Coordinates of C-alpha atoms and ligand atoms in Angstrom, one line a residue:
M1 CA 54.8 121.6 126.8
A2 CA 57.8 121.8 124.4
E3 CA 60.1 121.5 127.4
T4 CA 58.4 118.2 128.5
K5 CA 58.5 116.8 125.0
K6 CA 62.2 117.6 124.7
N7 CA 62.9 116.1 128.2
S8 CA 61.1 112.9 127.4
K9 CA 63.0 112.5 124.2
I10 CA 66.3 113.1 125.9
S11 CA 65.5 110.8 128.8
R12 CA 64.6 108.1 126.3
L13 CA 68.1 108.3 125.1
K14 CA 69.7 108.0 128.5
I15 CA 70.0 104.3 127.9
A16 CA 72.4 102.0 129.7
P17 CA 75.4 101.1 127.7
T18 CA 76.9 97.7 127.2
I19 CA 80.2 97.6 129.2
V20 CA 82.7 95.1 127.9
P21 CA 85.2 94.5 130.7
R22 CA 88.9 94.3 130.2
N23 CA 89.1 90.6 129.8
N24 CA 86.4 90.3 127.3
H25 CA 87.9 92.4 124.5
I26 CA 91.2 92.5 122.7
I27 CA 92.3 96.1 123.3
S28 CA 95.5 96.2 125.2
R29 CA 97.6 99.3 126.2
T30 CA 100.5 98.0 124.0
Q31 CA 98.4 98.9 121.0
I32 CA 97.9 102.5 122.1
S33 CA 100.7 105.0 121.4
D34 CA 102.7 106.1 124.4
N35 CA 101.7 109.6 123.8
A36 CA 98.0 108.8 123.8
L37 CA 98.4 106.9 127.0
K38 CA 100.3 109.8 128.5
V39 CA 97.3 112.1 127.7
L40 CA 94.7 109.6 129.0
Y41 CA 96.6 109.1 132.3
R42 CA 97.3 112.7 132.9
L43 CA 93.6 113.5 132.5
K44 CA 92.7 110.6 134.7
N45 CA 95.2 111.6 137.4
A46 CA 93.7 115.1 137.4
K47 CA 90.3 113.4 138.2
Y48 CA 88.8 113.9 134.8
K49 CA 87.1 111.2 132.7
A50 CA 89.2 110.2 129.8
Y51 CA 88.4 107.8 126.9
L52 CA 90.0 106.7 123.7
V53 CA 87.4 107.0 121.1
G54 CA 86.6 106.8 117.4
G55 CA 88.8 105.3 114.7
A56 CA 91.5 104.0 117.1
V57 CA 89.1 101.9 119.1
R58 CA 87.5 100.6 115.9
D59 CA 90.8 99.8 114.3
I60 CA 92.3 97.9 117.2
L61 CA 89.1 95.9 117.5
L62 CA 89.4 95.1 113.8
G63 CA 93.1 94.0 114.3
I64 CA 94.4 97.1 112.4
K65 CA 97.1 99.4 113.7
P66 CA 95.5 102.8 114.2
K67 CA 96.9 105.7 112.4
D68 CA 96.0 108.3 115.0
F69 CA 94.4 108.5 118.4
D70 CA 91.5 110.6 119.5
V71 CA 90.7 111.2 123.2
V72 CA 87.5 112.5 124.7
T73 CA 87.1 113.9 128.2
D74 CA 84.9 115.9 130.5
A75 CA 87.7 118.5 131.0
K76 CA 86.9 121.8 129.2
P77 CA 89.4 123.0 126.6
E78 CA 90.9 125.5 129.0
Q79 CA 91.3 122.8 131.7
I80 CA 93.0 120.6 129.2
R81 CA 95.4 123.4 128.3
E82 CA 96.3 123.8 132.0
L83 CA 97.4 120.2 132.1
F84 CA 99.6 120.2 129.0
R85 CA 102.3 122.6 128.1
N86 CA 102.4 121.3 124.5
C87 CA 98.7 122.0 123.9
R88 CA 97.1 124.2 121.3
L89 CA 93.4 125.0 121.2
I90 CA 92.0 125.0 117.7
G91 CA 88.6 125.3 116.0
R92 CA 86.3 128.2 116.0
R93 CA 82.9 126.5 116.0
F94 CA 84.1 123.9 118.5
R95 CA 87.2 124.2 120.5
L96 CA 89.5 121.2 120.5
A97 CA 92.8 120.6 122.0
H98 CA 95.8 119.4 120.0
I99 CA 98.5 118.0 122.2
Q100 CA 101.7 117.9 120.2
F101 CA 104.5 115.3 120.7
G102 CA 107.0 115.7 118.0
R103 CA 105.2 114.6 114.8
E104 CA 102.3 113.0 116.7
I105 CA 99.3 115.0 117.6
I106 CA 96.7 113.6 120.1
E107 CA 93.4 115.3 119.5
V108 CA 91.4 115.8 122.7
S109 CA 87.8 117.0 122.6
T110 CA 85.4 117.7 125.4
F111 CA 82.1 115.7 125.5
R112 CA 79.5 117.6 123.7
T113 CA 75.8 117.1 122.9
S114 CA 74.4 116.3 119.5
H115 CA 71.5 118.1 117.9
H116 CA 70.0 115.4 115.9
I117 CA 68.2 114.1 118.9
S118 CA 66.5 117.3 119.9
D119 CA 63.1 118.4 118.6
D120 CA 63.9 122.1 118.2
N121 CA 65.9 123.6 115.4
D122 CA 68.7 125.1 117.6
G123 CA 72.0 124.7 115.9
H124 CA 70.6 123.8 112.5
E125 CA 70.1 125.8 109.4
R126 CA 66.6 125.5 107.8
D127 CA 67.9 122.8 105.4
G128 CA 69.0 120.7 108.4
R129 CA 72.8 121.3 108.2
I130 CA 74.6 121.8 111.5
I131 CA 75.8 125.4 112.0
R132 CA 76.3 125.5 115.7
D133 CA 77.7 122.6 117.7
N134 CA 79.1 123.9 120.9
V135 CA 77.2 122.6 123.9
Y136 CA 79.2 120.6 126.3
G137 CA 77.7 117.4 127.7
D138 CA 78.7 114.0 129.1
I139 CA 79.6 110.7 127.5
D140 CA 76.0 109.7 127.0
D141 CA 75.4 113.0 125.1
D142 CA 78.6 112.8 123.1
V143 CA 77.9 109.3 121.8
W144 CA 74.8 110.5 119.7
R145 CA 76.7 113.1 117.8
R146 CA 79.1 110.5 116.3
D147 CA 78.4 109.2 112.8
F148 CA 78.6 105.4 112.7
T149 CA 78.1 102.9 115.4
I150 CA 81.6 101.5 114.9
N151 CA 83.0 104.9 115.5
A152 CA 81.2 105.5 118.8
L153 CA 83.0 103.0 121.0
F154 CA 84.8 104.4 124.1
Y155 CA 87.8 102.7 125.8
N156 CA 87.9 103.8 129.4
I157 CA 91.3 104.4 130.8
N158 CA 89.9 104.1 134.3
D159 CA 89.1 100.4 134.1
F160 CA 90.1 99.4 130.5
S161 CA 86.6 98.5 129.6
V162 CA 84.9 99.3 126.3
I163 CA 81.6 101.3 126.5
D164 CA 79.1 100.7 123.7
Y165 CA 75.8 102.6 123.7
V166 CA 74.9 101.9 120.1
G167 CA 75.6 98.3 119.2
G168 CA 78.9 99.2 117.6
I169 CA 80.7 96.0 118.7
K170 CA 77.9 93.8 117.3
D171 CA 78.1 95.7 114.0
L172 CA 81.9 95.3 113.9
E173 CA 81.5 91.5 114.4
A174 CA 78.8 91.4 111.8
G175 CA 80.9 93.5 109.4
Q176 CA 78.1 96.1 109.1
L177 CA 78.2 99.8 108.7
R178 CA 75.3 101.6 110.4
L179 CA 74.6 105.2 111.1
I180 CA 73.5 106.4 114.6
G181 CA 70.1 107.9 114.4
D182 CA 68.0 108.6 111.3
P183 CA 70.4 108.1 108.3
T184 CA 68.7 110.7 106.1
K185 CA 68.8 113.4 108.8
R186 CA 72.4 112.5 109.6
Y187 CA 73.4 112.9 106.0
I188 CA 71.5 116.2 105.7
E189 CA 73.2 117.5 108.8
D190 CA 76.6 116.7 107.4
P191 CA 76.7 115.4 103.8
V192 CA 80.4 114.4 104.1
R193 CA 79.1 111.5 106.1
M194 CA 78.1 109.9 102.8
L195 CA 81.7 110.0 101.7
R196 CA 82.8 108.6 105.1
A197 CA 80.3 105.8 104.6
I198 CA 81.9 104.8 101.3
R199 CA 85.4 105.2 102.8
F200 CA 84.8 103.0 105.8
A201 CA 82.8 100.4 103.9
S202 CA 85.6 100.1 101.2
K203 CA 88.5 100.2 103.6
F204 CA 87.2 97.7 106.1
D205 CA 85.2 95.6 103.7
L206 CA 82.0 96.3 105.6
K207 CA 78.5 96.0 104.3
M208 CA 76.5 99.2 104.4
H209 CA 73.2 98.6 106.3
S210 CA 70.3 99.2 103.9
S211 CA 69.2 102.2 105.9
A212 CA 72.7 103.7 105.5
E213 CA 72.8 102.9 101.8
E214 CA 69.4 103.9 100.6
P215 CA 69.4 107.6 101.2
I216 CA 72.7 108.3 99.6
K217 CA 71.8 108.6 95.9
E218 CA 68.9 111.0 96.5
N219 CA 71.1 113.1 98.8
S220 CA 74.4 113.0 96.9
H221 CA 73.7 116.5 95.5
L222 CA 74.1 118.0 99.0
L223 CA 77.9 117.7 98.5
E224 CA 77.6 120.7 96.3
N225 CA 77.3 122.8 99.4
I226 CA 80.4 121.5 101.1
P227 CA 83.3 123.9 101.2
S228 CA 85.9 122.8 98.5
G229 CA 88.6 122.7 101.2
R230 CA 86.8 120.1 103.2
L231 CA 86.2 118.0 100.1
Y232 CA 89.9 118.2 99.3
E233 CA 90.7 116.7 102.7
E234 CA 88.2 114.0 102.1
I235 CA 89.5 113.0 98.7
L236 CA 92.9 112.5 100.1
K237 CA 91.5 110.2 102.7
L238 CA 89.4 108.4 100.1
F239 CA 92.2 107.8 97.6
L240 CA 95.2 107.4 99.8
N241 CA 94.0 104.7 102.2
G242 CA 95.1 101.7 100.1
N243 CA 91.6 101.0 98.6
A244 CA 91.4 103.8 96.1
Y245 CA 90.2 101.7 93.1
K246 CA 87.4 100.0 95.1
T247 CA 86.5 103.4 96.5
L248 CA 86.2 104.9 93.0
I249 CA 83.8 102.2 92.0
E250 CA 81.6 102.7 95.1
L251 CA 81.7 106.5 94.8
R252 CA 80.5 106.2 91.2
R253 CA 77.8 103.6 92.1
Y254 CA 76.3 106.0 94.6
N255 CA 76.5 109.1 92.3
L256 CA 79.1 110.8 94.6
F257 CA 82.1 110.9 92.4
E258 CA 80.5 113.4 90.1
Y259 CA 80.6 116.0 92.9
L260 CA 84.3 115.4 93.6
F261 CA 85.6 115.1 90.0
P262 CA 82.8 116.1 87.6
Q263 CA 85.1 116.3 84.5
T264 CA 86.6 112.9 85.1
N265 CA 83.2 111.4 85.9
Q266 CA 81.8 112.7 82.6
V267 CA 84.6 111.1 80.6
L268 CA 84.2 107.8 82.4
T269 CA 80.5 107.8 81.9
Q270 CA 80.8 108.5 78.1
N271 CA 82.7 105.2 77.7
E272 CA 82.6 102.8 80.6
R273 CA 85.1 100.5 78.9
G274 CA 87.3 103.0 77.3
Y275 CA 90.9 104.1 77.8
A276 CA 90.1 106.6 80.6
H277 CA 88.7 103.8 82.6
E278 CA 91.6 101.6 82.0
F279 CA 94.0 104.4 82.9
I280 CA 92.4 105.4 86.2
K281 CA 92.1 101.7 87.2
H282 CA 95.8 101.2 86.7
A283 CA 96.7 104.4 88.4
L284 CA 94.6 103.8 91.4
K285 CA 95.7 100.1 91.7
N286 CA 99.2 101.3 91.5
T287 CA 98.6 103.9 94.2
D288 CA 97.0 101.1 96.4
Q289 CA 100.1 98.9 95.9
R290 CA 102.4 101.8 97.0
V291 CA 100.3 102.5 100.1
K292 CA 100.3 98.9 101.0
E293 CA 104.1 98.7 100.6
G294 CA 104.5 101.8 102.8
Q295 CA 105.8 104.0 99.9
T296 CA 104.8 107.6 99.7
V297 CA 102.2 108.8 97.2
N298 CA 102.3 112.4 96.2
P299 CA 98.8 113.9 96.0
G300 CA 100.0 115.9 92.9
F301 CA 100.7 112.6 91.1
L302 CA 97.3 111.2 92.2
L303 CA 95.5 114.3 91.0
A304 CA 97.4 114.3 87.7
A305 CA 96.2 110.7 87.2
I306 CA 92.6 111.2 88.2
L307 CA 92.3 114.2 85.8
W308 CA 94.2 112.6 82.9
G309 CA 91.0 111.4 81.2
P310 CA 89.5 114.9 80.6
I311 CA 93.0 116.5 80.1
R312 CA 93.8 114.1 77.3
I313 CA 90.6 114.9 75.4
M314 CA 91.2 118.6 75.8
I315 CA 94.8 118.4 74.7
E316 CA 93.5 116.8 71.4
E317 CA 91.0 119.7 71.0
Y318 CA 93.7 122.4 71.5
S319 CA 96.1 120.5 69.2
S320 CA 93.5 120.2 66.4
N321 CA 93.2 124.0 66.7
G322 CA 96.8 124.4 65.7
H323 CA 98.6 124.5 69.1
S324 CA 101.9 122.7 69.6
D325 CA 101.7 119.6 71.9
I326 CA 103.3 121.5 74.8
E327 CA 101.1 124.6 74.4
A328 CA 98.0 122.4 74.0
T329 CA 98.9 120.6 77.2
R330 CA 99.5 123.8 79.2
L331 CA 96.2 125.3 78.0
A332 CA 94.3 122.1 78.7
G333 CA 95.9 121.8 82.1
D334 CA 94.8 125.4 83.0
T335 CA 91.3 124.8 81.9
I336 CA 90.8 121.5 83.6
I337 CA 92.4 122.6 86.9
S338 CA 90.4 125.9 87.1
K339 CA 87.2 123.9 86.7
Q340 CA 88.3 121.3 89.2
I341 CA 89.1 123.7 92.0
S342 CA 85.5 124.9 92.0
S343 CA 84.6 121.4 93.2
T344 CA 87.6 120.6 95.5
S345 CA 90.4 123.0 96.3
I346 CA 93.9 121.7 95.6
P347 CA 97.0 123.3 97.1
R348 CA 99.0 125.1 94.5
R349 CA 102.1 122.9 95.0
F350 CA 100.1 119.9 93.9
T351 CA 98.5 121.6 90.8
H352 CA 102.0 122.6 89.9
M353 CA 103.2 119.0 90.1
A354 CA 100.2 117.8 88.1
R355 CA 100.9 120.4 85.4
D356 CA 104.6 119.4 85.3
I357 CA 103.7 115.8 84.8
W358 CA 101.3 116.5 82.0
V359 CA 103.7 118.9 80.2
L360 CA 106.5 116.3 80.5
Q361 CA 104.3 113.8 78.7
A362 CA 104.5 116.0 75.7
R363 CA 108.2 116.6 76.1
L364 CA 109.0 112.9 76.5
K365 CA 107.5 112.3 73.1
R366 CA 110.6 114.0 71.5
I367 CA 113.0 111.2 71.5
K368 CA 116.7 112.1 71.5
R369 CA 116.4 115.8 71.6
K370 CA 117.2 117.6 74.8
S371 CA 116.9 114.3 76.6
L372 CA 119.6 115.1 79.1
R373 CA 117.8 118.2 80.2
I374 CA 114.6 116.2 80.7
L375 CA 116.4 113.6 82.8
A376 CA 117.5 116.4 85.1
H377 CA 114.0 117.7 85.5
P378 CA 112.8 117.3 89.2
R379 CA 109.6 115.6 88.0
F380 CA 111.2 113.3 85.4
R381 CA 110.8 110.2 87.6
A382 CA 107.1 111.0 88.2
A383 CA 106.5 111.7 84.5
Y384 CA 108.2 108.5 83.5
D385 CA 106.1 106.5 86.0
F386 CA 103.0 108.3 84.5
L387 CA 104.2 107.3 81.0
L388 CA 104.4 103.6 82.2
L389 CA 100.8 103.8 83.4
R390 CA 99.7 105.1 80.1
A391 CA 101.4 102.3 78.3
Q392 CA 99.9 99.7 80.7
S393 CA 96.5 101.2 79.9
G394 CA 96.7 100.5 76.2
E395 CA 98.5 103.4 74.7
C396 CA 100.9 102.3 72.1
M397 CA 104.3 103.6 73.1
E398 CA 106.7 100.7 73.2
E399 CA 109.5 102.6 71.5
L400 CA 109.2 105.5 73.8
I401 CA 109.2 103.4 77.0
E402 CA 112.2 101.5 75.8
Y403 CA 114.1 104.7 75.0
W404 CA 113.4 106.4 78.4
T405 CA 114.0 103.3 80.4
K406 CA 117.4 102.9 78.8
E407 CA 118.2 106.6 79.2
Q408 CA 117.4 106.6 82.8
L409 CA 119.4 103.5 83.4
K410 CA 122.4 105.4 82.1
E411 CA 121.5 108.2 84.6
P412 CA 120.3 106.1 87.5
H413 CA 119.7 109.2 89.7
A414 CA 117.6 110.9 87.0
G415 CA 115.0 113.1 88.7
K416 CA 115.4 111.1 91.9
N417 CA 117.6 113.4 94.0
K418 CA 115.7 116.4 92.9
M419 CA 112.4 114.8 93.0
K420 CA 111.6 116.3 96.4
T421 CA 112.2 119.9 96.5
R422 CA 112.5 121.6 99.9
R423 CA 109.0 122.9 99.4
D424 CA 107.7 119.4 98.7
R425 CA 109.3 118.0 101.9
N426 CA 107.9 120.7 104.0
S427 CA 104.5 120.4 102.4
S428 CA 104.3 116.7 102.9
K429 CA 105.1 117.2 106.6
R430 CA 102.4 119.8 106.8
F431 CA 100.0 117.5 105.0
N432 CA 100.6 114.7 107.5
R433 CA 100.0 117.0 110.4
N434 CA 97.1 118.8 109.1
S435 CA 95.3 116.1 107.3
R436 CA 92.8 115.4 110.0
T437 CA 89.3 116.4 109.3
K438 CA 87.7 118.1 112.2
D439 CA 84.8 116.1 113.3
L440 CA 81.4 117.7 113.8
Ligands
ATP1 P1 90.1 107.8 110.4 O1 90.9 108.6 111.4 O2 90.5 106.4 110.2 O3 89.8 108.6 109.2 P2 88.0 108.2 112.3 O4 86.7 107.5 112.6 O5 88.9 108.3 113.5 O6 88.6 107.6 111.1 P3 88.1 111.1 112.4 O7 87.8 112.0 111.3 O8 89.5 111.0 113.0 O9 87.6 109.7 111.9 O10 87.1 111.4 113.6 C1 87.2 110.8 114.9 C2 85.8 110.5 115.4 O11 85.0 111.6 115.4 C3 85.0 109.5 114.5 O12 85.3 108.2 114.8 C4 83.6 109.8 114.8 O13 83.2 109.3 116.0 C5 83.6 111.3 115.0 N1 83.4 112.0 113.7 C6 84.3 112.4 112.8 N2 83.7 113.0 111.7 C7 82.4 113.0 112.0 C8 81.2 113.5 111.3 N3 81.3 114.1 110.1 N4 80.0 113.3 111.9 C9 79.9 112.7 113.1 N5 80.9 112.2 113.8 C10 82.1 112.4 113.2
MG2 MG1 90.8 109.3 113.6

């Protein structure tokens, strides 16, 4: 009986896709990286199915240059490894292949089934979260495990068509973000999808479909159960994609920000028009500008800025208890960071950078004393930029800004050469390589 019910449900989902032939869409091979093409062709030549999928197809259709390329195939991980010498299998719950070409990694996954379509509880915890996700399938199984319709389009290297099972192309044309399947269930299965919804809506200026939007507020608390490391990866994607300020507003509107930065959220909520709000607005807009100009943004600087609201209040508290400015800043920094890392982990190199920037704020107050030593500090430039943001946000510090601007003009290389320590350089390389969230 159960068998028949399950079969009938699955056969209902064996629907025919819309196939958009090569001449009716704008994806051309010139927009796909040579390495991704190499992977697709090698799989095809070995008689496997191979598709470009996910963000890259979506981005090209939106006229945006993709930042990375994901491939999906019917070849099993071991079969993929046999084809590529530069291949590493990763992932415990689900094996994926990473094919490495210099700094570019092409992620190749094997078609797999989703659980949200089945009637039994296999693979789910009692609360609906996915715990097991390792059953191989075909393209028409794989499509249902994906999150949004616009992320479930397949570009077929065999005939260059785009395969659409879920109305993703129509949604892209209509500028609409829609989940595949029942939105509440899909958010419960993986609450990070709520953050992804906000990210895609903000980044691509899409309107969330009401069914995608409505369940978010009542399920936002589910983020509490997400490992802090995964949330850290998500905050980088949320705030380093060139739309950080808009993303902040949306995250707050849907009660999600409080699970990422509870202390900052509290300060913002206490006074919606206050200094903390002005500061974070300037900091995030400045970050967006840098991203758009192709400049780097150090996550340590970003975190220092997002946490500045609560830090500043705590520094005042410690100072009023008799601590010196520098001591008060160190103590406040320790307290705020140790609370923050219970929500989102932060690699130590970035908490160090944030602390340095905060402590330098106190040191920069002391005009004319030890200024040369401060100019040589590897974080001077970051701390000076931070000081400028504070001034732009309404803190009265004209004299200080004037002084340090003049001082650093006398020393044009202040902080700059030493700004990136070897550890920073290595870590930013590592960040670029490893910053990809494993999909579910
Ligand atoms: P971007 O790379 O721009 O962040 P993306 O859509 O490519 O966006 P990835 O995290 O690279 O996102 O994932 C690739 C694809 O895997 C997605 O397009 C989607 O189809 C699927 N995916 C990723 N994360 C999830 C998830 N949490 N739930 C369901 N499907 C997911
Ligand atoms: Mg991607």
